[in-house]
Short mmCIF file of C-alpha atoms in Angstrom, two decimals:
data_model
loop_
_atom_site.label_atom_id
_atom_site.label_comp_id
_atom_site.label_asym_id
_atom_site.label_seq_id
_atom_site.Cartn_x
_atom_site.Cartn_y
_atom_site.Cartn_z
CA MET A 127 -24.19 -15.00 -46.22
CA SER A 128 -25.67 -18.39 -47.12
CA ASN A 129 -24.70 -21.55 -45.28
CA ARG A 130 -23.00 -22.92 -48.40
CA SER A 131 -20.97 -19.73 -48.92
CA LEU A 132 -19.96 -19.75 -45.26
CA PHE A 133 -18.86 -23.38 -45.51
CA TYR A 134 -16.75 -22.74 -48.60
CA LYS A 135 -15.20 -19.67 -47.01
CA VAL A 136 -14.26 -21.61 -43.88
CA PHE A 137 -13.09 -24.65 -45.86
CA PHE A 138 -10.72 -22.80 -48.18
CA SER A 139 -9.48 -20.63 -45.32
CA ALA A 140 -8.62 -23.82 -43.46
CA LEU A 141 -6.70 -25.17 -46.44
CA LEU A 142 -4.71 -21.96 -46.81
CA ALA A 143 -4.00 -21.83 -43.07
CA GLY A 144 -2.81 -25.41 -42.83
CA CYS A 145 -5.94 -26.97 -41.32
CA SER A 146 -6.53 -24.11 -38.86
CA VAL A 147 -9.93 -22.42 -39.09
CA SER A 148 -9.27 -19.92 -36.28
CA PRO A 149 -9.30 -16.19 -37.08
CA GLU A 150 -6.00 -14.58 -36.11
CA TYR A 151 -6.33 -12.32 -33.08
CA GLU A 152 -4.96 -8.79 -33.24
CA ARG A 153 -5.28 -6.32 -30.40
CA PRO A 154 -7.53 -3.44 -31.49
CA ALA A 155 -5.67 -0.19 -32.01
CA ALA A 156 -6.01 2.27 -29.14
CA GLU A 157 -5.72 5.92 -30.16
CA LEU A 158 -4.37 7.44 -26.95
CA PRO A 159 -2.12 10.44 -26.29
CA GLU A 160 1.44 9.56 -25.32
CA THR A 161 1.20 11.09 -21.84
CA TRP A 162 -1.03 12.99 -19.47
CA ASN A 163 0.40 16.22 -18.16
CA ALA A 164 -2.00 16.79 -15.31
CA SER A 165 0.41 17.39 -12.45
CA PRO A 166 3.37 19.76 -12.16
CA ALA A 167 5.01 17.61 -9.46
CA ARG A 168 7.16 14.53 -9.55
CA GLY A 169 5.91 11.45 -7.76
CA GLN A 170 6.95 8.17 -6.25
CA ALA A 171 6.98 4.85 -8.12
CA ILE A 172 5.15 2.37 -5.92
CA PRO A 173 4.27 -1.31 -5.99
CA ALA A 174 0.76 -1.67 -7.39
CA ASP A 175 -0.15 -4.28 -4.79
CA ARG A 176 0.56 -1.93 -1.83
CA TRP A 177 -0.09 1.51 -3.28
CA TRP A 178 -1.69 2.79 -0.06
CA SER A 179 1.75 2.71 1.61
CA LEU A 180 2.25 6.13 0.01
CA TYR A 181 0.15 7.63 2.81
CA ASP A 182 2.70 6.46 5.43
CA ASP A 183 -0.09 5.55 7.85
CA ALA A 184 0.37 2.33 9.82
CA THR A 185 -3.26 2.34 10.95
CA LEU A 186 -4.46 2.57 7.36
CA ASP A 187 -2.11 -0.30 6.45
CA ARG A 188 -3.73 -2.50 9.10
CA LEU A 189 -7.26 -1.63 7.99
CA VAL A 190 -6.52 -2.37 4.33
CA THR A 191 -4.96 -5.68 5.30
CA GLU A 192 -8.07 -6.54 7.33
CA ALA A 193 -10.29 -5.69 4.36
CA LEU A 194 -8.23 -7.83 1.98
CA ILE A 195 -8.61 -10.79 4.32
CA HIS A 196 -12.27 -10.48 5.33
CA ASN A 197 -14.17 -8.48 2.69
CA GLN A 198 -17.00 -10.55 1.21
CA ASP A 199 -16.96 -8.98 -2.27
CA LEU A 200 -13.32 -9.99 -2.60
CA ALA A 201 -14.11 -13.46 -1.25
CA LEU A 202 -16.82 -13.80 -3.90
CA ALA A 203 -14.43 -12.71 -6.66
CA THR A 204 -11.83 -15.18 -5.38
CA ALA A 205 -14.35 -18.03 -5.47
CA ARG A 206 -15.24 -17.11 -9.05
CA LEU A 207 -11.56 -17.20 -9.93
CA ASP A 208 -11.24 -20.67 -8.40
CA GLU A 209 -14.23 -21.77 -10.48
CA ALA A 210 -12.71 -20.39 -13.69
CA ARG A 211 -9.40 -22.09 -12.93
CA ALA A 212 -11.16 -25.43 -12.42
CA LEU A 213 -13.16 -24.99 -15.63
CA ALA A 214 -9.96 -24.33 -17.56
CA ARG A 215 -8.49 -27.52 -16.13
CA VAL A 216 -11.59 -29.45 -17.18
CA THR A 217 -11.34 -28.02 -20.71
CA ASP A 218 -7.64 -28.85 -20.96
CA SER A 219 -8.41 -32.48 -20.17
CA THR A 220 -10.04 -32.91 -23.58
CA LEU A 221 -6.64 -32.42 -25.24
CA ALA A 222 -5.23 -35.56 -23.61
CA PRO A 223 -6.22 -39.19 -24.14
CA ALA A 224 -8.96 -40.52 -21.88
CA VAL A 225 -7.84 -43.71 -20.13
CA ASP A 226 -9.94 -45.86 -17.82
CA ALA A 227 -9.89 -49.39 -16.49
CA SER A 228 -12.77 -51.81 -16.05
CA PHE A 229 -13.36 -55.20 -14.50
CA GLU A 230 -16.45 -57.29 -15.21
CA ARG A 231 -17.75 -60.57 -13.84
CA ASP A 232 -20.94 -62.22 -15.01
CA ARG A 233 -22.65 -65.62 -14.74
CA THR A 234 -24.85 -66.90 -17.56
CA ARG A 235 -27.05 -69.91 -18.21
CA SER A 236 -27.69 -71.26 -21.70
CA SER A 237 -30.98 -72.76 -22.86
CA GLU A 238 -31.38 -76.52 -22.94
CA ARG A 239 -33.75 -76.14 -25.88
CA SER A 240 -31.46 -74.03 -28.04
CA SER A 241 -31.49 -74.63 -31.79
CA VAL A 242 -27.75 -75.10 -31.50
CA PRO A 243 -27.23 -77.40 -28.52
CA LEU A 244 -24.07 -77.01 -26.47
CA PRO A 245 -21.54 -79.84 -26.42
CA PRO A 246 -21.90 -82.09 -23.39
CA SER A 247 -18.56 -80.83 -22.06
CA VAL A 248 -19.85 -77.26 -21.82
CA PRO A 249 -21.90 -76.58 -18.69
CA LEU A 250 -25.20 -74.77 -19.01
CA GLU A 251 -24.16 -72.33 -16.29
CA ARG A 252 -20.75 -70.68 -16.46
CA ASN A 253 -18.82 -67.66 -15.21
CA ASN A 254 -16.94 -65.08 -17.24
CA TYR A 255 -14.29 -62.58 -16.10
CA ARG A 256 -13.05 -59.59 -18.09
CA ALA A 257 -10.43 -56.95 -17.20
CA GLN A 258 -9.36 -54.28 -19.66
CA LEU A 259 -7.77 -50.86 -20.12
CA ASN A 260 -9.68 -48.50 -22.43
CA VAL A 261 -8.15 -45.58 -24.34
CA ALA A 262 -9.90 -42.89 -26.40
CA TYR A 263 -8.31 -39.90 -28.10
CA GLU A 264 -9.57 -37.28 -30.53
CA ILE A 265 -7.10 -36.00 -33.11
CA ASP A 266 -7.60 -32.23 -32.96
CA LEU A 267 -6.93 -31.70 -36.65
CA TRP A 268 -8.92 -28.47 -36.94
CA ASP A 269 -7.99 -26.98 -33.52
CA ARG A 270 -11.51 -27.33 -32.16
CA LEU A 271 -10.32 -28.55 -28.77
CA ARG A 272 -7.33 -26.22 -28.66
CA ASN A 273 -9.52 -23.22 -29.37
CA THR A 274 -11.97 -24.29 -26.70
CA SER A 275 -9.07 -24.57 -24.25
CA LYS A 276 -7.72 -21.19 -25.37
CA ALA A 277 -11.12 -19.61 -24.75
CA ALA A 278 -11.30 -21.18 -21.28
CA HIS A 279 -7.87 -19.82 -20.37
CA ALA A 280 -8.84 -16.37 -21.65
CA ASP A 281 -11.95 -16.57 -19.46
CA LEU A 282 -9.67 -17.48 -16.56
CA LEU A 283 -7.47 -14.45 -17.16
CA ALA A 284 -10.55 -12.23 -17.49
CA THR A 285 -11.87 -13.54 -14.17
CA ALA A 286 -8.48 -12.93 -12.55
CA ALA A 287 -8.53 -9.37 -13.88
CA ALA A 288 -12.08 -8.92 -12.57
CA ARG A 289 -10.89 -10.01 -9.12
CA GLU A 290 -8.06 -7.49 -9.35
CA THR A 291 -10.63 -4.81 -10.19
CA VAL A 292 -12.51 -5.70 -7.02
CA ARG A 293 -9.27 -5.65 -5.00
CA ILE A 294 -8.21 -2.23 -6.26
CA SER A 295 -11.70 -0.78 -5.79
CA LEU A 296 -11.82 -2.21 -2.27
CA THR A 297 -8.50 -0.69 -1.23
CA ALA A 298 -9.46 2.68 -2.74
CA ASP A 299 -12.82 2.58 -0.93
CA VAL A 300 -11.11 1.79 2.38
CA VAL A 301 -8.71 4.72 1.90
CA ARG A 302 -11.54 7.12 1.05
CA SER A 303 -13.69 5.95 3.96
CA TYR A 304 -10.79 6.08 6.42
CA TYR A 305 -9.86 9.64 5.55
CA THR A 306 -13.52 10.66 5.55
CA LEU A 307 -13.64 9.44 9.16
CA ILE A 308 -10.53 11.45 10.02
CA ALA A 309 -12.05 14.53 8.36
CA LEU A 310 -15.27 14.10 10.35
CA ASP A 311 -13.24 13.71 13.55
CA SER A 312 -11.47 16.99 12.76
CA GLN A 313 -14.74 18.74 11.98
CA ILE A 314 -16.32 17.47 15.21
CA ASP A 315 -13.29 18.59 17.23
CA ALA A 316 -13.36 22.04 15.61
CA THR A 317 -17.10 22.35 16.25
CA LYS A 318 -16.69 21.33 19.89
CA ARG A 319 -13.88 23.86 20.38
CA SER A 320 -15.98 26.59 18.82
CA LEU A 321 -19.01 25.56 20.86
CA SER A 322 -16.98 25.63 24.06
CA LEU A 323 -15.68 29.13 23.30
CA ARG A 324 -19.13 30.40 22.37
CA ALA A 325 -20.73 28.86 25.45
CA ASN A 326 -18.09 30.49 27.66
CA ASP A 327 -18.63 33.84 25.94
CA LEU A 328 -22.38 33.47 26.36
CA ARG A 329 -21.99 32.79 30.09
CA LEU A 330 -19.87 35.92 30.53
CA GLN A 331 -22.15 38.07 28.40
CA ARG A 332 -25.21 36.99 30.37
CA ILE A 333 -23.49 38.26 33.49
CA ARG A 334 -22.77 41.54 31.70
CA ALA A 335 -26.35 41.71 30.41
CA ASP A 336 -27.68 41.27 33.95
CA ALA A 337 -25.46 44.18 34.93
CA GLY A 338 -26.81 46.25 32.06
CA LEU A 339 -23.47 46.47 30.29
CA ILE A 340 -24.68 45.07 26.96
CA ASN A 341 -28.00 45.23 25.16
CA GLU A 342 -30.37 42.31 24.59
CA PHE A 343 -29.68 42.25 20.84
CA THR A 344 -26.03 41.30 21.40
CA LEU A 345 -27.04 38.64 23.92
CA ARG A 346 -29.55 37.09 21.52
CA GLN A 347 -26.90 37.03 18.79
CA LEU A 348 -24.60 35.11 21.10
CA GLU A 349 -27.37 32.64 21.95
CA ALA A 350 -28.07 32.11 18.24
CA GLU A 351 -24.38 31.40 17.54
CA VAL A 352 -24.28 28.80 20.33
CA SER A 353 -27.44 27.15 18.99
CA ALA A 354 -25.99 27.09 15.47
CA ALA A 355 -22.89 25.24 16.68
CA GLN A 356 -25.04 22.86 18.73
CA ALA A 357 -27.12 22.07 15.63
CA GLN A 358 -24.02 21.28 13.56
CA LEU A 359 -22.60 18.80 16.05
CA PRO A 360 -25.26 16.01 15.90
CA VAL A 361 -25.24 16.11 12.09
CA LEU A 362 -21.48 15.58 12.03
CA GLU A 363 -21.70 12.83 14.66
CA ARG A 364 -24.45 11.09 12.69
CA ASN A 365 -22.31 11.22 9.56
CA ARG A 366 -19.36 9.81 11.48
CA THR A 367 -21.41 6.90 12.80
CA GLY A 368 -22.65 6.10 9.30
CA GLU A 369 -19.12 6.25 7.88
CA GLU A 370 -17.81 3.97 10.64
CA LEU A 371 -20.47 1.39 9.79
CA ALA A 372 -19.73 1.67 6.06
CA LEU A 373 -16.01 1.18 6.67
CA GLY A 374 -16.78 -1.78 8.94
CA VAL A 375 -18.68 -3.44 6.10
CA LEU A 376 -15.70 -2.90 3.79
CA LEU A 377 -13.50 -4.52 6.44
CA GLY A 378 -15.79 -7.56 6.46
CA ARG A 379 -16.73 -7.24 10.12
CA ASN A 380 -19.78 -9.08 11.41
CA PRO A 381 -22.85 -7.12 12.61
CA ARG A 382 -21.88 -7.33 16.28
CA ALA A 383 -18.39 -6.04 15.57
CA LEU A 384 -19.87 -3.23 13.46
CA ILE A 385 -21.73 -1.98 16.53
CA ASN A 386 -19.22 -2.74 19.28
CA ASP A 387 -15.77 -2.27 17.74
CA ALA A 388 -14.51 1.22 17.07
CA ILE A 389 -12.53 1.96 13.91
CA ALA A 390 -8.95 2.90 14.73
CA ARG A 391 -7.57 6.19 13.41
CA ASP A 392 -4.14 7.73 13.18
CA THR A 393 -4.07 10.39 15.90
CA ARG A 394 -0.65 11.86 15.12
CA ASN A 395 -0.50 15.62 15.50
CA GLY A 396 2.14 16.16 12.84
CA ALA A 397 1.52 17.30 9.30
CA PRO A 398 -0.35 14.59 7.37
CA VAL A 399 1.52 13.03 4.48
CA THR A 400 -0.24 13.34 1.14
CA PRO A 401 1.19 11.56 -1.94
CA VAL A 402 2.11 13.41 -5.10
CA VAL A 403 1.21 11.95 -8.50
CA PRO A 404 4.07 11.96 -11.05
CA ALA A 405 3.95 14.30 -14.00
CA ASP A 406 3.69 13.07 -17.60
CA LEU A 407 2.33 9.61 -16.83
CA PRO A 408 2.34 7.45 -19.99
CA SER A 409 -1.18 6.78 -21.26
CA SER A 410 -0.15 3.18 -21.96
CA LEU A 411 -0.73 2.61 -18.23
CA LEU A 412 -4.40 2.38 -19.18
CA LEU A 413 -3.83 -0.94 -20.92
CA ARG A 414 -2.86 -2.57 -17.63
CA ARG A 415 -6.08 -1.54 -15.92
CA PRO A 416 -7.69 -4.82 -14.87
CA ASP A 417 -11.06 -3.95 -16.40
CA VAL A 418 -9.34 -3.20 -19.73
CA ALA A 419 -7.34 -6.42 -19.45
CA ALA A 420 -10.52 -8.36 -18.64
CA ALA A 421 -12.32 -6.87 -21.65
CA GLU A 422 -9.43 -7.84 -23.93
CA GLN A 423 -9.34 -11.39 -22.57
CA ARG A 424 -13.08 -11.72 -23.23
CA LEU A 425 -12.41 -10.57 -26.79
CA ILE A 426 -9.65 -13.19 -27.12
CA ALA A 427 -12.03 -15.85 -25.78
CA ALA A 428 -14.73 -14.83 -28.25
CA ASN A 429 -12.19 -14.98 -31.08
CA ALA A 430 -11.10 -18.49 -30.07
CA ARG A 431 -14.71 -19.69 -29.87
CA ILE A 432 -15.17 -18.70 -33.53
CA GLY A 433 -12.40 -21.14 -34.40
CA ALA A 434 -14.00 -23.88 -32.31
CA ALA A 435 -17.41 -23.29 -33.93
CA ARG A 436 -15.94 -23.35 -37.44
CA ALA A 437 -14.04 -26.56 -36.70
CA ALA A 438 -17.34 -28.27 -35.91
CA LEU A 439 -18.09 -28.22 -39.66
CA PHE A 440 -15.21 -30.58 -40.39
CA PRO A 441 -14.65 -34.27 -39.68
CA ARG A 442 -13.77 -35.47 -36.22
CA ILE A 443 -11.25 -38.30 -36.04
CA GLY A 444 -11.24 -40.39 -32.91
CA LEU A 445 -8.89 -43.21 -31.96
CA THR A 446 -10.13 -45.93 -29.63
CA GLY A 447 -8.69 -49.11 -28.28
CA TYR A 448 -8.53 -51.47 -25.39
CA ALA A 449 -6.28 -54.21 -24.07
CA GLY A 450 -7.05 -56.75 -21.40
CA SER A 451 -8.01 -60.35 -20.77
CA ASP A 452 -11.15 -62.45 -20.85
CA SER A 453 -11.53 -65.81 -19.16
CA ALA A 454 -14.18 -68.13 -17.77
CA ASP A 455 -11.86 -68.95 -14.89
CA LEU A 456 -10.59 -66.21 -12.60
CA SER A 457 -7.31 -68.05 -12.03
CA ASN A 458 -6.57 -67.91 -15.76
CA LEU A 459 -7.68 -64.30 -16.26
CA PHE A 460 -4.16 -62.91 -16.60
CA SER A 461 -2.65 -65.79 -18.55
CA GLY A 462 -1.40 -65.35 -22.09
CA PRO A 463 -4.26 -67.12 -23.87
CA ALA A 464 -6.77 -64.81 -22.16
CA LEU A 465 -5.31 -61.68 -23.82
CA ILE A 466 -7.69 -59.50 -25.82
CA TRP A 467 -7.17 -56.15 -27.56
CA GLN A 468 -8.70 -53.86 -30.12
CA LEU A 469 -7.57 -50.78 -32.05
CA GLY A 470 -9.78 -48.63 -34.19
CA PHE A 471 -10.65 -45.17 -35.36
CA ALA A 472 -13.86 -43.34 -36.08
CA LEU A 473 -14.42 -40.50 -38.53
CA THR A 474 -17.54 -38.41 -38.07
CA GLN A 475 -18.57 -35.80 -40.64
CA PRO A 476 -21.66 -33.64 -40.04
CA ILE A 477 -23.90 -33.67 -43.13
CA PHE A 478 -27.23 -32.16 -42.18
CA GLN A 479 -28.23 -30.67 -38.84
CA GLY A 480 -30.86 -28.16 -39.91
CA GLY A 481 -28.46 -25.20 -39.97
CA ARG A 482 -27.46 -25.59 -36.31
CA LEU A 483 -23.71 -25.48 -36.91
CA PHE A 484 -23.91 -22.41 -39.15
CA GLY A 485 -26.17 -20.74 -36.61
CA GLU A 486 -23.63 -21.42 -33.86
CA ILE A 487 -20.92 -19.77 -35.98
CA GLU A 488 -23.08 -16.69 -36.44
CA VAL A 489 -23.76 -16.61 -32.68
CA VAL A 490 -20.07 -16.60 -31.71
CA GLU A 491 -19.22 -14.07 -34.43
CA ALA A 492 -21.90 -11.75 -33.07
CA ARG A 493 -20.53 -12.26 -29.56
CA GLU A 494 -17.06 -11.34 -30.78
CA ARG A 495 -18.44 -8.07 -32.16
CA GLN A 496 -20.07 -7.45 -28.79
CA ALA A 497 -16.77 -8.16 -27.02
CA LEU A 498 -14.95 -5.78 -29.37
CA ALA A 499 -17.46 -3.00 -28.71
CA GLN A 500 -17.20 -3.64 -24.96
CA TYR A 501 -13.40 -3.48 -25.13
CA GLN A 502 -13.48 -0.16 -26.99
CA LYS A 503 -16.05 1.22 -24.56
CA THR A 504 -14.01 0.06 -21.55
CA LEU A 505 -10.92 1.75 -22.97
CA GLN A 506 -12.82 5.00 -23.57
CA THR A 507 -14.25 4.90 -20.04
CA ALA A 508 -10.80 4.21 -18.62
CA PHE A 509 -9.34 7.22 -20.42
CA PHE A 510 -12.18 9.45 -19.26
CA GLU A 511 -11.93 8.30 -15.63
CA THR A 512 -8.16 8.66 -15.56
CA HIS A 513 -8.15 12.10 -17.12
CA VAL A 514 -10.81 13.33 -14.70
CA ALA A 515 -9.01 11.76 -11.73
CA LEU A 516 -5.68 13.37 -12.65
CA VAL A 517 -7.22 16.80 -13.11
CA THR A 518 -9.25 16.41 -9.91
CA GLN A 519 -6.23 15.56 -7.76
CA VAL A 520 -4.39 18.67 -9.01
CA ARG A 521 -7.38 20.90 -8.29
CA ALA A 522 -7.98 19.21 -4.93
CA ARG A 523 -4.46 20.11 -3.85
CA GLU A 524 -4.99 23.71 -4.93
CA VAL A 525 -8.28 23.85 -3.01
CA TYR A 526 -6.63 22.49 0.13
CA ASP A 527 -3.77 24.98 -0.09
CA ALA A 528 -6.28 27.82 -0.39
CA GLU A 529 -8.47 26.55 2.46
CA ASN A 530 -5.44 26.02 4.68
CA ALA A 531 -4.20 29.57 4.02
CA ARG A 532 -7.71 30.90 4.69
CA ALA A 533 -7.96 29.05 8.01
CA ARG A 534 -4.57 30.37 9.14
CA SER A 535 -5.54 33.92 8.23
CA LEU A 536 -8.84 33.62 10.08
CA GLN A 537 -7.06 32.28 13.18
CA GLU A 538 -5.02 35.46 13.26
CA SER A 539 -8.13 37.50 12.46
CA LEU A 540 -9.96 35.99 15.45
CA ARG A 541 -6.99 36.69 17.73
CA LEU A 542 -6.92 40.34 16.65
CA ALA A 543 -10.71 40.66 16.94
CA ARG A 544 -10.60 39.43 20.54
CA ILE A 545 -7.80 41.88 21.38
CA ARG A 546 -9.81 44.72 19.86
CA TYR A 547 -12.90 43.66 21.78
CA VAL A 548 -11.04 43.42 25.11
CA ASN A 549 -9.61 46.90 24.54
CA GLY A 550 -13.05 48.25 23.73
CA LEU A 551 -12.22 49.06 20.14
CA THR A 552 -15.02 46.95 18.66
CA SER A 553 -18.18 45.10 19.60
CA GLN A 554 -18.65 41.46 20.51
CA LEU A 555 -20.37 40.95 17.13
CA GLU A 556 -17.08 41.45 15.26
CA ALA A 557 -15.45 38.71 17.33
CA LEU A 558 -18.50 36.50 16.71
CA ASP A 559 -18.16 36.99 12.97
CA ALA A 560 -14.47 36.09 13.11
CA GLU A 561 -15.19 32.99 15.19
CA ARG A 562 -17.97 31.87 12.82
CA ASN A 563 -15.75 32.36 9.79
CA LEU A 564 -12.92 30.42 11.43
CA LEU A 565 -15.19 27.47 12.22
CA ASN A 566 -16.43 27.33 8.63
CA ALA A 567 -12.85 27.56 7.38
CA GLU A 568 -11.71 24.72 9.64
CA LEU A 569 -14.61 22.56 8.49
CA ASN A 570 -13.78 23.33 4.86
CA ARG A 571 -10.07 22.66 5.42
CA ALA A 572 -10.78 19.23 6.90
CA ASP A 573 -13.03 18.37 3.97
CA ALA A 574 -10.49 19.70 1.46
CA LEU A 575 -7.78 17.49 2.96
CA ARG A 576 -10.15 14.52 2.73
CA ALA A 577 -10.88 15.34 -0.90
CA GLN A 578 -7.17 15.64 -1.69
CA ARG A 579 -6.40 12.23 -0.19
CA ALA A 580 -9.44 10.67 -1.86
CA ALA A 581 -8.35 12.13 -5.21
CA ILE A 582 -5.06 10.23 -4.96
CA ALA A 583 -7.01 7.01 -4.34
CA ASP A 584 -9.16 7.79 -7.38
CA VAL A 585 -6.03 8.24 -9.53
CA VAL A 586 -4.66 4.90 -8.35
CA LYS A 587 -7.98 3.21 -9.06
CA ALA A 588 -8.23 4.85 -12.50
CA LEU A 589 -4.70 3.71 -13.38
CA GLY A 590 -5.41 0.17 -12.25
CA GLY A 591 -3.27 0.15 -9.12
CA GLY A 592 -0.82 3.04 -9.24
CA TRP A 593 2.06 4.02 -11.45
CA GLU A 594 4.52 1.21 -10.74
CA GLY A 595 7.58 1.33 -12.95
CA PHE A 596 7.27 5.03 -13.75
CA SER A 597 10.68 6.61 -13.31
CA GLY A 598 9.91 9.64 -11.22
CA ALA A 599 11.71 11.00 -8.21
CA ALA A 600 10.21 9.76 -4.98
CA SER A 601 8.02 12.38 -3.40
CA THR A 602 5.47 12.56 -0.68
CA ALA A 603 4.42 15.97 0.48
CA PRO A 604 3.06 17.03 3.84
CA ALA A 605 -0.24 18.83 3.53
CA ARG A 606 0.55 22.47 4.07
#
């Protein structure tokens, strides 16, 4: 499109719209299903700002609170929000008149050889005092300033949404890390119990081997089982140390505290509470995700900047004026005869700027198309992440139920294998197999419980902070 065609298009659009050259914003259509049906259970409606309270864990509550106060990523996002708020205030100031006051004092000397000599009564050297109030105001006829302000406020809302994204991600990361630590604690405890039993069996079997009651093959098998458990333990302890440090960073602790301060855990022996996600969540929850909201606000800002760029093609009308007093004698400065004032207006119409203004319009229109594509992409990503998270939390619960049932069965299997061995009905190797299987099952059960709890955090993160306002029956289920 040529510059002339673009100008005529903008000009006649402005006339039809009553002097507004701003394109009307309409939210892009989002083709989403009405609901997700990923969970057969009913769930609890929770406040989005404290979604982690679903876990009913006071220790977790304290850790999340600590992270929200001290985490540096959140502090950075908060500082950016403060900056955006200040920038919006600066932009808003252009909508109001600019008023300032001035006071001047000068001393001058006139030439004695001037072509127009001064009267004898006028001294060659004299003082002058001037005090005045200045006012300037631009009539925003084409909404240039209002669109600039609208864009700044949209940027502010986008920055606020970006901070909320950081906050939700932080709380979800703390939950995942915390329950990973608890899972590692459980795995280490199970490994130590198994190692203690195997070491005790090995001690007894060595006595029996010395007495010739068992063969060397069985003894070597026992030694290998003990070594296998010993090899697992340092790996788990290393992983726990790494997870403690990672959680400490999320909590915003300084390097010394990371090394010296242990991370508290809930040590209750009762059944852990695991939240249940409601069934048939409305897909419209996606639109409140902070990253989706931020993308839409950036689109709104880009739309408003088109209006501001188009308005630059049209005349600017400015009103100026001042009122004050001017006197050669300070004592008479504020007397009636010293009064001065001025009122005026200025009209500025761009004529030729080498295509700069038309280029700026094309720039902001291209940026709006980018913002639209980013919004659509963000919405698609949000749907994908939410769908995967909902399916994952259902499957994670099924996996935990299966692993829990397996561990219980293997506990009974080990008890029966030991009875059979004591009664001479089977060899020590059968009991070893049962013990090895039980340890693996307990390790898997701890990891499955971690995955189930983490899956809930992923659902909350994918939904942008939970499912507040959804009318489902309150439900939290103990892990079976």
